[in-house]
PDB file of C-alpha atoms in Angstrom:
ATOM      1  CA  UNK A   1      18.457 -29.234   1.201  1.00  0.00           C
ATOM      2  CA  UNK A   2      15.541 -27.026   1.686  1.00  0.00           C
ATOM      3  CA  UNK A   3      15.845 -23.323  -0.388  1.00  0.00           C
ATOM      4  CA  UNK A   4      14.667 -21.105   2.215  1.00  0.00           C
ATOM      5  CA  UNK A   5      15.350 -18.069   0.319  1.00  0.00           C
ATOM      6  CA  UNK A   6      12.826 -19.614  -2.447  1.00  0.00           C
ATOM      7  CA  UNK A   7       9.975 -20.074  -0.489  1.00  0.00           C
ATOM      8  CA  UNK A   8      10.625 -17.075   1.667  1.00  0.00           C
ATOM      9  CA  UNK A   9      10.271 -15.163  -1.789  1.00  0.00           C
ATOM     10  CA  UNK A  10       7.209 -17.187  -2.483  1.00  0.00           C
ATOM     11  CA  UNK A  11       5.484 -16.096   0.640  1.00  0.00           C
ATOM     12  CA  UNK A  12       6.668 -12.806   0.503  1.00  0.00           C
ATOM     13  CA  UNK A  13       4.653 -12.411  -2.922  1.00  0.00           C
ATOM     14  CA  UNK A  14       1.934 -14.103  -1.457  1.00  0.00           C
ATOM     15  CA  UNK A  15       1.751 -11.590   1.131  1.00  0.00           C
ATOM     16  CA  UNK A  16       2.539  -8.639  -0.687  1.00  0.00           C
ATOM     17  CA  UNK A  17      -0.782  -9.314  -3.455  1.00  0.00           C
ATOM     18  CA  UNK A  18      -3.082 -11.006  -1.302  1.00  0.00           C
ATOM     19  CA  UNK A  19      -2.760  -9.355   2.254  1.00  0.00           C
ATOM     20  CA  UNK A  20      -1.368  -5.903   1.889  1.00  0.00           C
ATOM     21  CA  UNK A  21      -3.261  -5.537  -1.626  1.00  0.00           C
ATOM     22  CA  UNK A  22      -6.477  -6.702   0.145  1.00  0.00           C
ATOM     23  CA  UNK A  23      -5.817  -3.876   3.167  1.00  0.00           C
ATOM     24  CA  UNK A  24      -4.879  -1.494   0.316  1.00  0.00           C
ATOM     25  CA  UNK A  25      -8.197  -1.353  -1.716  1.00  0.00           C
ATOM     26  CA  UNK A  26     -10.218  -1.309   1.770  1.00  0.00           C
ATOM     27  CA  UNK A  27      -8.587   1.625   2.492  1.00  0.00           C
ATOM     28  CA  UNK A  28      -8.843   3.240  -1.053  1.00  0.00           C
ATOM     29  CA  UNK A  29     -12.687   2.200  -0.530  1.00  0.00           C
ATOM     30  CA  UNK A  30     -12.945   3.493   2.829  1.00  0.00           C
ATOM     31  CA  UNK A  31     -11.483   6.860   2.226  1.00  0.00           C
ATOM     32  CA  UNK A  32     -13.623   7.284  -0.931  1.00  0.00           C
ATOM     33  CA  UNK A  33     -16.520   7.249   0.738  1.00  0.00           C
ATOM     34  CA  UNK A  34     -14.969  10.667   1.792  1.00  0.00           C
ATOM     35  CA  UNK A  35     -17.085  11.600  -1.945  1.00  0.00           C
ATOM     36  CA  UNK A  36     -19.540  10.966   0.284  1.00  0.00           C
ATOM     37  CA  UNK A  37     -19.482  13.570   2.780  1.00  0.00           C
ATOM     38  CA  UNK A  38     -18.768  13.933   6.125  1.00  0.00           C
ATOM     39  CA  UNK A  39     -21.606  11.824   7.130  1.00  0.00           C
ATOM     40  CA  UNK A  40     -21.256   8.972   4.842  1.00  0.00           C
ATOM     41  CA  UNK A  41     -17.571   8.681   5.778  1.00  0.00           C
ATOM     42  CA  UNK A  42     -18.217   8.647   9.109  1.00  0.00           C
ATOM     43  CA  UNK A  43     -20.480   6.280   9.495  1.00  0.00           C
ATOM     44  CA  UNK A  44     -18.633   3.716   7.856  1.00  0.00           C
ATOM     45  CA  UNK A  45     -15.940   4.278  10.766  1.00  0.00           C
ATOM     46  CA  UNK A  46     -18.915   4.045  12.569  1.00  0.00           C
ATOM     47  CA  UNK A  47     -19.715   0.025  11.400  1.00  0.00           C
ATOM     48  CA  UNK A  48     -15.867  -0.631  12.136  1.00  0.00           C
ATOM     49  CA  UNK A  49     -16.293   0.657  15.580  1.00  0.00           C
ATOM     50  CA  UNK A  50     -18.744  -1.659  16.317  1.00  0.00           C
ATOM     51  CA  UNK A  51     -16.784  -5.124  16.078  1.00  0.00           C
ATOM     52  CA  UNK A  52     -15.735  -5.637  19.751  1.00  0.00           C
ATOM     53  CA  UNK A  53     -12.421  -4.278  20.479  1.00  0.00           C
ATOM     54  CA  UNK A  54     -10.583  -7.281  21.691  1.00  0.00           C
ATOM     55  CA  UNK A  55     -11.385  -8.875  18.252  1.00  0.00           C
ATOM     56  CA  UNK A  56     -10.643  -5.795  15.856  1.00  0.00           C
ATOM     57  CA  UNK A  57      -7.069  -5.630  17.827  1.00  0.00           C
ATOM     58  CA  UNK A  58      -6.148  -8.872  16.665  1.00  0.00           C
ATOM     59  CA  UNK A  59      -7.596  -8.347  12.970  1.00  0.00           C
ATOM     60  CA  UNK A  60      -5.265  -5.205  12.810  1.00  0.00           C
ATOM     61  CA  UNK A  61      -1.887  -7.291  14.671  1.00  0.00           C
ATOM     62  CA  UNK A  62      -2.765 -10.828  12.152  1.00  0.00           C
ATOM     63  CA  UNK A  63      -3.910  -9.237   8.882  1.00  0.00           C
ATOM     64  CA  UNK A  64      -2.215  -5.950   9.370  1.00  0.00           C
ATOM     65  CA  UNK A  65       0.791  -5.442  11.380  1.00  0.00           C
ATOM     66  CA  UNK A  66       2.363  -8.379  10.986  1.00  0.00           C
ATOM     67  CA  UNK A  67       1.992  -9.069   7.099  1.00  0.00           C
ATOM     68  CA  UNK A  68       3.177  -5.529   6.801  1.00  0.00           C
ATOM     69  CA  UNK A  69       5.977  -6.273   9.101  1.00  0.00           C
ATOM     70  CA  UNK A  70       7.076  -9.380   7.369  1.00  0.00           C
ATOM     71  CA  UNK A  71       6.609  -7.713   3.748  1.00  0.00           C
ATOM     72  CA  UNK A  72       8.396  -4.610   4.678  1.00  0.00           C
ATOM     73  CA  UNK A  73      11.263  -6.330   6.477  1.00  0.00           C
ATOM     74  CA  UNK A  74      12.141  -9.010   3.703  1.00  0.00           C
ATOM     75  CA  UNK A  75      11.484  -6.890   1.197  1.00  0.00           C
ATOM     76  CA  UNK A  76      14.279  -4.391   2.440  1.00  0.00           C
ATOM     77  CA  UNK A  77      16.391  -7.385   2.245  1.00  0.00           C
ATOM     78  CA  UNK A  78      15.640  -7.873  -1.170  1.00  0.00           C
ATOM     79  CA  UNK A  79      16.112  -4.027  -2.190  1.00  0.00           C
ATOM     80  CA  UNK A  80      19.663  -4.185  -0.944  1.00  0.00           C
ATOM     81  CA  UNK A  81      20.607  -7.477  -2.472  1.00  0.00           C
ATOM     82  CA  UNK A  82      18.995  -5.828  -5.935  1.00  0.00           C
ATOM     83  CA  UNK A  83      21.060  -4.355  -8.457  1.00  0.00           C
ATOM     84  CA  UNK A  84      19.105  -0.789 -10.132  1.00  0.00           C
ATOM     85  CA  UNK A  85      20.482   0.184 -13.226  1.00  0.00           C
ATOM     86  CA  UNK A  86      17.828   1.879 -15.593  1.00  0.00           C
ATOM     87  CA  UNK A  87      20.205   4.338 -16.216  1.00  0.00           C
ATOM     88  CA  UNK A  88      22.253   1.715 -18.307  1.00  0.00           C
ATOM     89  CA  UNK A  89      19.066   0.108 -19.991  1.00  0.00           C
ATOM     90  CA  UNK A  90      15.989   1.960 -20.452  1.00  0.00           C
ATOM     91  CA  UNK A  91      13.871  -0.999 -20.596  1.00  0.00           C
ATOM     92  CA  UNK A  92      10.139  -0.700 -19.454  1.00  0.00           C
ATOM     93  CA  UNK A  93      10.549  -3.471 -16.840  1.00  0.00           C
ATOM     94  CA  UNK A  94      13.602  -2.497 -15.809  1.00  0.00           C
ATOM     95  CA  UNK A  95      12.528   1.184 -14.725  1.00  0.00           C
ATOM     96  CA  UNK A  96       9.911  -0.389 -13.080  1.00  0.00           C
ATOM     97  CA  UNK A  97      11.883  -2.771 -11.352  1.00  0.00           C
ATOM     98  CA  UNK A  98      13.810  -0.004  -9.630  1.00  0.00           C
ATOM     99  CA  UNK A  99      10.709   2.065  -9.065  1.00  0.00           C
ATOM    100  CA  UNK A 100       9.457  -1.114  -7.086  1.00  0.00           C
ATOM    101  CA  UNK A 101      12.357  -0.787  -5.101  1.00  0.00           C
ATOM    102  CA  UNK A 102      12.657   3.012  -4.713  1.00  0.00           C
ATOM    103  CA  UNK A 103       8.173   3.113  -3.870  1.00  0.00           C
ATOM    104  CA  UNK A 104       9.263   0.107  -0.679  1.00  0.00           C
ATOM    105  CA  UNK A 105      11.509   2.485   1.140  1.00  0.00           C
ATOM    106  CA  UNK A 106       9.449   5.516   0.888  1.00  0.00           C
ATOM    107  CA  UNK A 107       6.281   3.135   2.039  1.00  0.00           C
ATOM    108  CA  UNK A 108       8.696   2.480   5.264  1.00  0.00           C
ATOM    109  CA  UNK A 109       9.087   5.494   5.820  1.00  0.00           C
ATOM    110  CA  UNK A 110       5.792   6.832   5.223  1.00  0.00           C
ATOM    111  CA  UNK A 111       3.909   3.742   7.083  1.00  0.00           C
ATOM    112  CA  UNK A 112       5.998   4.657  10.398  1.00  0.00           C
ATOM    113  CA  UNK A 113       4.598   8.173   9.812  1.00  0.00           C
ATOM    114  CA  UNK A 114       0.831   7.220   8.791  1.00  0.00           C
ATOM    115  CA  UNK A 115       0.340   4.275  11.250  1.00  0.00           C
ATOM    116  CA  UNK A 116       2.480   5.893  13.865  1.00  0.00           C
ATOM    117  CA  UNK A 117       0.618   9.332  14.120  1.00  0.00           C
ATOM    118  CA  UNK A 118      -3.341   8.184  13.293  1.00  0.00           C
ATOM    119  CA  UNK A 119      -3.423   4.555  14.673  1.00  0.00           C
ATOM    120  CA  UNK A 120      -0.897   4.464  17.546  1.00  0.00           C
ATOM    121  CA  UNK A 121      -0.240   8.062  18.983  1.00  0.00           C
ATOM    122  CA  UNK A 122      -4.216  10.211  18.169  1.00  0.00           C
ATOM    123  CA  UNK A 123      -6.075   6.881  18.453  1.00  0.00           C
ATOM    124  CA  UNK A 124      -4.416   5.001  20.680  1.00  0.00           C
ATOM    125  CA  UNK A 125      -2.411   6.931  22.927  1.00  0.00           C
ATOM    126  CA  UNK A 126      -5.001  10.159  23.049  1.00  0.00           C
ATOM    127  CA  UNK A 127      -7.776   8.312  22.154  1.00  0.00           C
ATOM    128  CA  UNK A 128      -9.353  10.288  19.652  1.00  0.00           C
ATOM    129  CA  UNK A 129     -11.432   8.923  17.323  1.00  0.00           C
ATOM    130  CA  UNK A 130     -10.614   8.809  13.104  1.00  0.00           C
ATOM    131  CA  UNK A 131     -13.340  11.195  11.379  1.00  0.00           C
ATOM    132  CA  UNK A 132     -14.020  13.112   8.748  1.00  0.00           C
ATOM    133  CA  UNK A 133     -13.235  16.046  10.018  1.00  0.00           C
ATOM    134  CA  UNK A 134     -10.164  14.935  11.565  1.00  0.00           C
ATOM    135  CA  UNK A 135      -8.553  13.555   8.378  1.00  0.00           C
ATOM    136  CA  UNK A 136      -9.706  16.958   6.702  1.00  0.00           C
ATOM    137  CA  UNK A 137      -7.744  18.813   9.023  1.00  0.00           C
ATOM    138  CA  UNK A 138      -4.543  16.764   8.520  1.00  0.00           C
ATOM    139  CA  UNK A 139      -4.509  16.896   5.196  1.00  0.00           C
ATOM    140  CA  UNK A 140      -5.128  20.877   5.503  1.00  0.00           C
ATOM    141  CA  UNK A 141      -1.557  20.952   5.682  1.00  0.00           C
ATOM    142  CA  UNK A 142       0.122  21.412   1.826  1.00  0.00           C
ATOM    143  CA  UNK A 143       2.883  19.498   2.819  1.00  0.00           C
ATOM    144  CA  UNK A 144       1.381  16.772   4.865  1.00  0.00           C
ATOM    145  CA  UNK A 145      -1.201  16.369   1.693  1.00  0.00           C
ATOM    146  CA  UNK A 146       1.713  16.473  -0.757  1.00  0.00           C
ATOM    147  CA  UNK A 147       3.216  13.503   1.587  1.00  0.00           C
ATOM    148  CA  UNK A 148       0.106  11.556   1.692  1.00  0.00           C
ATOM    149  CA  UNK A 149      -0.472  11.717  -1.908  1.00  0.00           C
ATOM    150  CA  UNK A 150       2.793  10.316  -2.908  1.00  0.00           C
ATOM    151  CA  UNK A 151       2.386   7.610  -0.144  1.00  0.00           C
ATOM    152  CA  UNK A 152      -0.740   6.495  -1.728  1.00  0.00           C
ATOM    153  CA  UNK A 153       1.016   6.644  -5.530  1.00  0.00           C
ATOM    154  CA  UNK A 154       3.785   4.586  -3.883  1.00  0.00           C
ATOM    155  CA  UNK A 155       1.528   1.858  -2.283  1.00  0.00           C
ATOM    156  CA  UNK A 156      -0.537   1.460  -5.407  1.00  0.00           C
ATOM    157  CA  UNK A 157       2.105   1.309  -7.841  1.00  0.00           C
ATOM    158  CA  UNK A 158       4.091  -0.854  -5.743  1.00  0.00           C
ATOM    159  CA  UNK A 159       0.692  -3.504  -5.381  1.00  0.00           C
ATOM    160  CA  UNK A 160      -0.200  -2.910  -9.470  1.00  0.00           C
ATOM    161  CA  UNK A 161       3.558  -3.512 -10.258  1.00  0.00           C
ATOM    162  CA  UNK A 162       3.837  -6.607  -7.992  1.00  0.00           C
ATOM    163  CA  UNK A 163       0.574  -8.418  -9.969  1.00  0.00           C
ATOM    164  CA  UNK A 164       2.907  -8.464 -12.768  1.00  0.00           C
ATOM    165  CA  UNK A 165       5.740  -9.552 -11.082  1.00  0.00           C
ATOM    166  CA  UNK A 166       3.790 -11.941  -9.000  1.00  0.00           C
ATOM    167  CA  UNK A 167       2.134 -13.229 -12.425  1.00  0.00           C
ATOM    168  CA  UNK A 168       5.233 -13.932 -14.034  1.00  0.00           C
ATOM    169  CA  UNK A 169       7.408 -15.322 -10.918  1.00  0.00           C
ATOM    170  CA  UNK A 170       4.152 -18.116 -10.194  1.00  0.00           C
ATOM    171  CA  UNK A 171       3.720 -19.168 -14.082  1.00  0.00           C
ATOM    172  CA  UNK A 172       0.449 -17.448 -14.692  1.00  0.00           C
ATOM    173  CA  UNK A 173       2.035 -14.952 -17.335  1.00  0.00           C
ATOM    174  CA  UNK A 174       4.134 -16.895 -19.452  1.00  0.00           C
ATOM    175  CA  UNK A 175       5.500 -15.429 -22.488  1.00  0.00           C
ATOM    176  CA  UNK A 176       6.123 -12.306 -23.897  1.00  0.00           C
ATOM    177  CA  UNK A 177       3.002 -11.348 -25.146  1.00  0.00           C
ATOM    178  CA  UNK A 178       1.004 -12.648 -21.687  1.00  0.00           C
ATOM    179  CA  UNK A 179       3.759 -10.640 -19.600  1.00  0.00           C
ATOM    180  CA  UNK A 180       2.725  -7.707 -21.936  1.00  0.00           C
ATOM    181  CA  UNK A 181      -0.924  -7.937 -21.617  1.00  0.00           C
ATOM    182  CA  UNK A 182      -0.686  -8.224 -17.442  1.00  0.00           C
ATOM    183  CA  UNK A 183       1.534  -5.755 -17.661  1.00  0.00           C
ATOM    184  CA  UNK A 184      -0.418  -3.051 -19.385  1.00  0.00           C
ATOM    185  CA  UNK A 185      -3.754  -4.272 -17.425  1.00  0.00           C
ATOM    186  CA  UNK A 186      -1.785  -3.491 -14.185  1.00  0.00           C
ATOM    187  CA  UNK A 187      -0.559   0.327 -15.209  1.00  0.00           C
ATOM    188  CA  UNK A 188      -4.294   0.822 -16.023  1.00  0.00           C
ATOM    189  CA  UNK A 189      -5.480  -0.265 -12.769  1.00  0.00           C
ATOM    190  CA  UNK A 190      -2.256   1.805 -11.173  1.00  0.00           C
ATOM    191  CA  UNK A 191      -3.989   4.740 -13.197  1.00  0.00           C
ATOM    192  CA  UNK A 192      -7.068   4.401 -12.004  1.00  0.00           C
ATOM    193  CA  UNK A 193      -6.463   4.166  -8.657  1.00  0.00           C
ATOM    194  CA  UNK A 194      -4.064   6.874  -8.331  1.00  0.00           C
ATOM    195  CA  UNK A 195      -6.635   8.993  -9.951  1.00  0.00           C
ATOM    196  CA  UNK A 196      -9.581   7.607  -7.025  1.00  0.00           C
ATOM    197  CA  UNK A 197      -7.088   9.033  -4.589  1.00  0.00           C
ATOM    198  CA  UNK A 198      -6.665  12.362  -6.030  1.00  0.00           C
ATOM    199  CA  UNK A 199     -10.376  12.705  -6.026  1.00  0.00           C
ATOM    200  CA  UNK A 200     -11.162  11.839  -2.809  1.00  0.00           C
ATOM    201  CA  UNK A 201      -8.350  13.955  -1.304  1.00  0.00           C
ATOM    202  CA  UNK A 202      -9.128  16.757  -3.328  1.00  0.00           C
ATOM    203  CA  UNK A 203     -12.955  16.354  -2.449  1.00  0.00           C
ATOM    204  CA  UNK A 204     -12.381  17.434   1.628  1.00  0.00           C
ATOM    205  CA  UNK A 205     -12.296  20.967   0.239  1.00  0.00           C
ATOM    206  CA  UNK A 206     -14.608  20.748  -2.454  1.00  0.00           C
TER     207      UNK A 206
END
């Protein structure tokens, strides 16, 4: 009898490290070109703009939407089924463990917000187009800033923490010591890129 549930797990790590960590960085990478300026941000929208509409809609429903979709859904199955208890042991990879948990229902919520007000209601609905300037405004707002920032921590903790997990549930971190090493290289990258966002947020008023 086939285990579903395994290879449902299997893809959903798949997903998780290759597709949404893939759209992750390209956004990190987009929005630091913010460092830029105004004009060096926008015209990289610019270059997007140009790939024929028909085609960039079906990039953002195959290697967007519905990875995300698939990721977040699943994976809110898998949050319920888990059991959090780093109150009762204070292990390392324990606390993360429930952080992973607690970062994938803020990223729901936060993704309805993000994608739902820039992508699908000023884009799509009112048609206006992603700049600079526009981005600069919304985050203008303390609290909407204060939001985005923490969506940002959550996304790249969640993708730093799952290359551990994903090393050590597919065999490539076996041990210990190799567990320890991922682990460690994975935190550094979380700190790095947590600290890229701050600067490029921070740089719209700078």
């Amino acid at each position: 009898m086939i285990n579903v549930s395994f290879y449902l797990r299997r893809l959903h790590s798949l997903c998780g490290l290759i597709l949404l960590g893939g759209v992750l960085v390209e956004h990190l990478l987009t929005n630091a070109s913010a460092m830029g300026g105004p004009e060096v941000f926008n015209q990289g929208l610019a270059m997007m703009e140009l790939i024929p509409p028909p085609i960039f809609l079906t990039i953002e429903i195959c290697m967007y939407a519905v990875p995300i979709l698939f990721h977040a859904i699943y994976g809110i199955f898998i949050a319920l089924d888990a059991k959090n208890n780093p109150g009762a042991y204070g292990y390392s990879r324990n606390l993360k463990f429930a952080l992973q948990r607690y970062t994938a229902w803020y990223l729901v919520a936060f993704l309805i917000w993000h994608v739902g007000y820039l992508r699908i209601y000023l884009k799509g609905l009112s048609g206006v187009h992603i700049s600079y300037e526009l981005v600069q405004s919304v985050l203008s707002n303390p609290i909407v800033f204060v939001l985005y920032a923490l969506g940002m921590f959550a996304a790249i903790f969640h993708f730093c923490n799952g290359i551990t997990t994903f090393c050590m549930t597919w065999g490539i971190a076996k041990g210990p010591r190799a567990q320890c090493v991922v682990d460690k290289m994975a935190m550094g990258l979380c700190a790095m890129m947590c600290l890229l966002t701050l600067a490029f947020m921070f740089s719209y008023f700078m």
